mmCIF file of C-alpha atoms in Angstrom:
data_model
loop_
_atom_site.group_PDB
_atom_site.id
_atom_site.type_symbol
_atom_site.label_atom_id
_atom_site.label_comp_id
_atom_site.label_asym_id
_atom_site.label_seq_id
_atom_site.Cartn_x
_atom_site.Cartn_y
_atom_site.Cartn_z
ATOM 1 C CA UNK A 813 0.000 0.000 0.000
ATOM 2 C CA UNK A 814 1.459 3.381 -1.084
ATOM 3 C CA UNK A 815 1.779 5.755 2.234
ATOM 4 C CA UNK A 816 1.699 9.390 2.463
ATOM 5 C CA UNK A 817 2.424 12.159 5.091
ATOM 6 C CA UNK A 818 -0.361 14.183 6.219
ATOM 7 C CA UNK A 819 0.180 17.809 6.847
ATOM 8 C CA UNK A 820 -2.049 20.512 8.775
ATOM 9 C CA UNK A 821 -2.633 23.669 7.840
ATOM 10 C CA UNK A 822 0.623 25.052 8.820
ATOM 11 C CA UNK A 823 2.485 22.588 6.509
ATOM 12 C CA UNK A 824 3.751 20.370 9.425
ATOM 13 C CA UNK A 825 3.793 16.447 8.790
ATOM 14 C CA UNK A 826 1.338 15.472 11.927
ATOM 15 C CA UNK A 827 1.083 11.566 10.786
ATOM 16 C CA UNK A 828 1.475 8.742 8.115
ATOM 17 C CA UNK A 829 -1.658 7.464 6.104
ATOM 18 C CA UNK A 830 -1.763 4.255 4.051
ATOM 19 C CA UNK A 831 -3.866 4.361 1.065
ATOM 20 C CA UNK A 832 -6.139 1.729 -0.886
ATOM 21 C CA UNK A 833 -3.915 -0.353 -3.699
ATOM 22 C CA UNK A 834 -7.134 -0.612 -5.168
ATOM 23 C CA UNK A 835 -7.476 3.335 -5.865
ATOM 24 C CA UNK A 836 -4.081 4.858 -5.386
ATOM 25 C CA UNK A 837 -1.909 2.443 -6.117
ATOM 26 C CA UNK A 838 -3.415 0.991 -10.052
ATOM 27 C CA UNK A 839 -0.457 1.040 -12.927
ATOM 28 C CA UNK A 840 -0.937 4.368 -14.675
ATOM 29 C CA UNK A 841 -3.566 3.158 -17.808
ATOM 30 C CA UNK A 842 -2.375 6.562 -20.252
ATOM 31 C CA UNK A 843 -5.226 5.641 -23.256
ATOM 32 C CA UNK A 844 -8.114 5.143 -20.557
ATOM 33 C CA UNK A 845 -6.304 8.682 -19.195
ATOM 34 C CA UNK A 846 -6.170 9.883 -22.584
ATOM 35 C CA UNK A 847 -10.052 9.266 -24.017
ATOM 36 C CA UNK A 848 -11.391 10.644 -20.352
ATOM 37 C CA UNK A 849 -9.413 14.240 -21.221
ATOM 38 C CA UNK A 850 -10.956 14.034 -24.520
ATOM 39 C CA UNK A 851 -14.297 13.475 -23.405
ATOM 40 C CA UNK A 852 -14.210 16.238 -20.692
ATOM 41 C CA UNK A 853 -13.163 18.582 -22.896
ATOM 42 C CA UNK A 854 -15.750 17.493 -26.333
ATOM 43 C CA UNK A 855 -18.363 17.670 -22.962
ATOM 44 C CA UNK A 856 -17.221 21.295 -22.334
ATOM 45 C CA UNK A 857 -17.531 22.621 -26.222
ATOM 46 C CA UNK A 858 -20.860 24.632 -26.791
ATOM 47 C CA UNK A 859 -21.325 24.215 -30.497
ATOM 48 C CA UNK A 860 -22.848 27.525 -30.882
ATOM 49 C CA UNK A 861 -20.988 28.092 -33.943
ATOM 50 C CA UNK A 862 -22.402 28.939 -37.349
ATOM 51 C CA UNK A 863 -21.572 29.827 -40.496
ATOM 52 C CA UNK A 864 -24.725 31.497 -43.133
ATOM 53 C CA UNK A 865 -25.447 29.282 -46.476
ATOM 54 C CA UNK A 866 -26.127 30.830 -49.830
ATOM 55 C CA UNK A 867 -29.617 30.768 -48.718
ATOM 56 C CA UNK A 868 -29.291 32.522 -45.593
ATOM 57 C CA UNK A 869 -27.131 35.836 -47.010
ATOM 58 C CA UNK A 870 -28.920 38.619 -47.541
ATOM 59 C CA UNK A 871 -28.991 39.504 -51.273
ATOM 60 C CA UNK A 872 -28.644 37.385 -54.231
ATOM 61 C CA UNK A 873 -32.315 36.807 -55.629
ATOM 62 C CA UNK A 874 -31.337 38.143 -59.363
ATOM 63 C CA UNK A 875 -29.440 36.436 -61.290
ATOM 64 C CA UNK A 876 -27.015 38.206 -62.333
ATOM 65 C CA UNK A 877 -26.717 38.236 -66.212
ATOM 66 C CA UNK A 878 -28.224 35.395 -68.851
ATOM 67 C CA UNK A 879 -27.343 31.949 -69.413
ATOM 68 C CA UNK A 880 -25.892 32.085 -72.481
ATOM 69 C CA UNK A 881 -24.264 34.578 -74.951
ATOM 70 C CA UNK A 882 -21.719 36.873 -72.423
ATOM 71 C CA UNK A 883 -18.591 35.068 -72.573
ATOM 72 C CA UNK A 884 -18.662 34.938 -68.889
ATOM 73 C CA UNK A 885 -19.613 31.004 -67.061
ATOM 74 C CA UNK A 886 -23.087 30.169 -66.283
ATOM 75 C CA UNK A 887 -24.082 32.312 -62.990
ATOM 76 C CA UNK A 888 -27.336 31.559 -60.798
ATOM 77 C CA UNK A 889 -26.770 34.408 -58.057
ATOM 78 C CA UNK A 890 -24.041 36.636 -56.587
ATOM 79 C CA UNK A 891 -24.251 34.931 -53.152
ATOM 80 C CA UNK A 892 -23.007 31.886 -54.417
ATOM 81 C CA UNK A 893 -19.818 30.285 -52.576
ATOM 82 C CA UNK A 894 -17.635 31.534 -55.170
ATOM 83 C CA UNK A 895 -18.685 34.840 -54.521
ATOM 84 C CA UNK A 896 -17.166 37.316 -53.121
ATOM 85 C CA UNK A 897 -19.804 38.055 -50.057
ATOM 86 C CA UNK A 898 -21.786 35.117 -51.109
ATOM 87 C CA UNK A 899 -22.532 31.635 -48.253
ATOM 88 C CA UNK A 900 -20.608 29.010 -46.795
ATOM 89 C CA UNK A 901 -20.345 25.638 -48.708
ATOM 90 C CA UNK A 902 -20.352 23.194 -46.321
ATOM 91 C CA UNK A 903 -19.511 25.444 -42.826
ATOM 92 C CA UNK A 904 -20.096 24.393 -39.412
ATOM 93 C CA UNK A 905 -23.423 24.686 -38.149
ATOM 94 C CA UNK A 906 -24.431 24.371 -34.185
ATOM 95 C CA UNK A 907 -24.096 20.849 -33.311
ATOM 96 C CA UNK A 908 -23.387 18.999 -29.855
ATOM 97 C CA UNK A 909 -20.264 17.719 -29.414
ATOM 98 C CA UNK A 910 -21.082 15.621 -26.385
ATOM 99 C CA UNK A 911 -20.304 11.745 -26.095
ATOM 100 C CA UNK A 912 -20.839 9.205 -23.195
ATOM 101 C CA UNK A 913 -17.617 6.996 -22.040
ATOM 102 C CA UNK A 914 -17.433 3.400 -21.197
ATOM 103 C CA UNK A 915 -17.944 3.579 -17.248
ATOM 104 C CA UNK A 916 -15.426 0.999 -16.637
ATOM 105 C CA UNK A 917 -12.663 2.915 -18.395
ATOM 106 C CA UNK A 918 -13.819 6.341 -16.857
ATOM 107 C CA UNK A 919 -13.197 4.736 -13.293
ATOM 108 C CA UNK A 920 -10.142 3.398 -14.425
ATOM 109 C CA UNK A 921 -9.061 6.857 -15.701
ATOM 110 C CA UNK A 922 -9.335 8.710 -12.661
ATOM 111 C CA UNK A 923 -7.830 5.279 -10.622
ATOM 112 C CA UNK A 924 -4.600 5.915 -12.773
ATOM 113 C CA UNK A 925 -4.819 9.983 -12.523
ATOM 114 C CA UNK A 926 -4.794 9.582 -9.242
ATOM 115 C CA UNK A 927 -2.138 7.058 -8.447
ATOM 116 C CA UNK A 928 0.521 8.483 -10.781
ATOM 117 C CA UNK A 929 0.250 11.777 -8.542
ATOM 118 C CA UNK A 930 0.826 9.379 -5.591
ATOM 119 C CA UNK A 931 3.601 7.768 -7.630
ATOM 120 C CA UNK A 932 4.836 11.253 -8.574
ATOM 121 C CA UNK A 933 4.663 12.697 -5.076
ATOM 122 C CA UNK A 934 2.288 15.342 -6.235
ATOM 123 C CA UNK A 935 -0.360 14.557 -3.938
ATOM 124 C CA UNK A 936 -0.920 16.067 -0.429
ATOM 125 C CA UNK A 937 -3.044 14.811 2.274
ATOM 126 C CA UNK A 938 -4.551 17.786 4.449
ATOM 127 C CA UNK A 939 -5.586 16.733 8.277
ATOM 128 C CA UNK A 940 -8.380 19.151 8.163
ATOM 129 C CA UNK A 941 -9.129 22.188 5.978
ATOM 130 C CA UNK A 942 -11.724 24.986 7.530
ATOM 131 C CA UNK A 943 -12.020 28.772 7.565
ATOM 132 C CA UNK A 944 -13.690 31.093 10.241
ATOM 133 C CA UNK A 945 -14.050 33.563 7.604
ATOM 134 C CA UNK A 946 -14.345 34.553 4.191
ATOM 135 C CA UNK A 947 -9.924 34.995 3.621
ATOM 136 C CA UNK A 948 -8.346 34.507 0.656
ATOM 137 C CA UNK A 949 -5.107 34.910 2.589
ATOM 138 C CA UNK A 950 -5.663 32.650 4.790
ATOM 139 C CA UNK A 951 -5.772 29.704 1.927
ATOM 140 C CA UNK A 952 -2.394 31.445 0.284
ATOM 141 C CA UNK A 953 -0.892 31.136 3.719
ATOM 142 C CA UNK A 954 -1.727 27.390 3.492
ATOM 143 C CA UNK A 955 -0.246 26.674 0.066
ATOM 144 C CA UNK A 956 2.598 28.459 0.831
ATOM 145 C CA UNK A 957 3.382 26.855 3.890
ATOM 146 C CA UNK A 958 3.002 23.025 2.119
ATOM 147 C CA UNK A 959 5.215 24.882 -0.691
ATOM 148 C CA UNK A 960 2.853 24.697 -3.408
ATOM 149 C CA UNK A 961 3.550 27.529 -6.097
ATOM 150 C CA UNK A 962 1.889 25.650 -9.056
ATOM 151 C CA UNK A 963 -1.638 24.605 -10.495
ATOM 152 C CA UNK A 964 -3.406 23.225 -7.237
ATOM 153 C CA UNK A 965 -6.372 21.083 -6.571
ATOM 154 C CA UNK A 966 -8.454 20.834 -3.192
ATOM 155 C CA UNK A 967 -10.462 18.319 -3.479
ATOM 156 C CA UNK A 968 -13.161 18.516 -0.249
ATOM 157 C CA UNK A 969 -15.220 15.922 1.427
ATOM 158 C CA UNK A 970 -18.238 18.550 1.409
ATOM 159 C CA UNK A 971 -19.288 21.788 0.174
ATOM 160 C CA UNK A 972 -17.517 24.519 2.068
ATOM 161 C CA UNK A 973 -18.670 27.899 1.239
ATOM 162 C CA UNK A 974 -15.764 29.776 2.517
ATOM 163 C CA UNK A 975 -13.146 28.108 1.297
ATOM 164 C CA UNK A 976 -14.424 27.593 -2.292
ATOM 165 C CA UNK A 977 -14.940 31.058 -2.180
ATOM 166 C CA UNK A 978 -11.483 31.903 -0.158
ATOM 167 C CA UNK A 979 -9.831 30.094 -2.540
ATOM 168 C CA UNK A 980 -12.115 31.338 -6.317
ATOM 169 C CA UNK A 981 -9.665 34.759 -6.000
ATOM 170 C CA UNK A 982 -6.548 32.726 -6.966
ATOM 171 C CA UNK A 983 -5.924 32.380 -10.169
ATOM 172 C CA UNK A 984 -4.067 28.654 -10.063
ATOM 173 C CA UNK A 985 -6.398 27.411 -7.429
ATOM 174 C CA UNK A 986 -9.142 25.285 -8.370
ATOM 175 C CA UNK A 987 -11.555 23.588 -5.950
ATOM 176 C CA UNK A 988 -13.373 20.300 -6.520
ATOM 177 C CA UNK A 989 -15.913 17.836 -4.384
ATOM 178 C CA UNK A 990 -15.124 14.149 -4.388
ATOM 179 C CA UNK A 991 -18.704 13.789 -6.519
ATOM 180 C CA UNK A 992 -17.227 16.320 -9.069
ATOM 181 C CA UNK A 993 -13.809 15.093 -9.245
ATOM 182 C CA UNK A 994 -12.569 14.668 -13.488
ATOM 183 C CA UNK A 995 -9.650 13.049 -15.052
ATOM 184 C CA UNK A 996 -9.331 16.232 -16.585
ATOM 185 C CA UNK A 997 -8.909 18.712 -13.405
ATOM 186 C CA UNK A 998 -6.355 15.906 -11.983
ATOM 187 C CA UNK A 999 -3.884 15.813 -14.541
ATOM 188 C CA UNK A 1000 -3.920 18.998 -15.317
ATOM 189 C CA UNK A 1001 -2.875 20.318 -11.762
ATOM 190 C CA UNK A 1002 0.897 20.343 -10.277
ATOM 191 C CA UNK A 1003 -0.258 19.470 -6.975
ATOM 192 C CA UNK A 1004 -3.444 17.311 -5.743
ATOM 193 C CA UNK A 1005 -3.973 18.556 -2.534
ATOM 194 C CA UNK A 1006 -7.258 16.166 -1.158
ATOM 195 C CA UNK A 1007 -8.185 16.580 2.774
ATOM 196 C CA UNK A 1008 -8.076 13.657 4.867
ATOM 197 C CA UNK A 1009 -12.355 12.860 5.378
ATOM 198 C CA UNK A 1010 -12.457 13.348 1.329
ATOM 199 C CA UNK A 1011 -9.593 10.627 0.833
ATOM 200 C CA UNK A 1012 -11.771 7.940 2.812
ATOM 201 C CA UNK A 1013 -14.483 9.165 0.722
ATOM 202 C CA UNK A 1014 -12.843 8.605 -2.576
ATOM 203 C CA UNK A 1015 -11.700 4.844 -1.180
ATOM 204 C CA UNK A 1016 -15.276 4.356 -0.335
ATOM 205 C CA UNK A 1017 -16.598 5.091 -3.922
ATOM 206 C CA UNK A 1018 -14.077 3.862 -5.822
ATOM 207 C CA UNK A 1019 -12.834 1.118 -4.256
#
């Protein structure tokens, strides 16, 4: 079983935690990794983009000179796609780009997300994590004191109002839930910072 420190607030090592081989501790699966980031990020595409056909242009209705005799190739209107000003031909028009993933492999993603930041000693295991007040200072106090200058991830067992919003004012903070945890917001950050009730959460679930 892999074992990490856990650290309080103050960034000093208060005990040793073992975690689940069965979560933690999976060989790394990089394709299973690799179609979960894809799928987040097709998920998180609005398709609102949209391009006007010859039909749609405004203009056109006329056509422009007769069909034979002028020398010039057969024209039907001036808001054709050869135009100048005239449509599309074959633009992209608003579509969904969502897709659903195997849930066996997006398990197995976020198993191997997670253990290669155990194997990478990227992840940190907080004792506790609370505010009294509404302080962003207070949470750059923390990350400073566990030496985290990078992308960071606190994952919490619960919704807690004051640190998600403590924490929203810095820019390379992001905050997550253990039901909202994605493959995507894992590999992407330089340190996965997880308090201690949320790890035995996590085990619980995915276990």
């Amino acid at each position: 079983m892999p074992n990490v420190a856990v650290f309080d607030m103050a960034g000093k090592e208060v005990s040793k935690m073992e975690l689940s081989d069965a979560v933690f501790g999976v060989k790394p699966n990089e394709t299973a990794v690799h179609a979960a980031v894809v799928n987040y990020l097709a998920n998180q595409r609005q398709g609102t983009q949209s391009t006007l056909t010859r039909t749609e242009v405004r203009g056109g209705g006329r056509k422009p000179w007769r069909q034979k005799g002028t020398g010039h190739a057969r024209q039907g209107s001036i808001r054709a796609p050869q135009w100048r000003h005239g449509g599309v031909a074959l633009g992209p028009k608003p579509r969904s780009y969502n897709y659903t993933l195997n849930k066996k492999v997006k398990r197995l993603a976020l198993k191997s997300a997670m253990s290669s930041k155990v194997l990478d000693n990227n992840m940190i295991v907080l004792d506790s994590l609370s505010l009294n007040e509404f302080k962003t200072k207070a949470v750059a106090d923390m990350l400073k004191a566990l030496q985290v200058n990078a992308k960071a991830l606190l994952v919490l067992p619960n919704v807690d109002e004051k640190v998600i919003k403590s924490a929203s004012n810095l820019p390379n903070v992001k905050t997550a839930q253990v039901n909202t945890l994605n493959v995507y917001d894992i590999v992407n950050c330089d340190a996965f910072i997880v308090v201690k009730d949320a790890v035995a959460k996590i085990e619980e679930v995915y276990a």
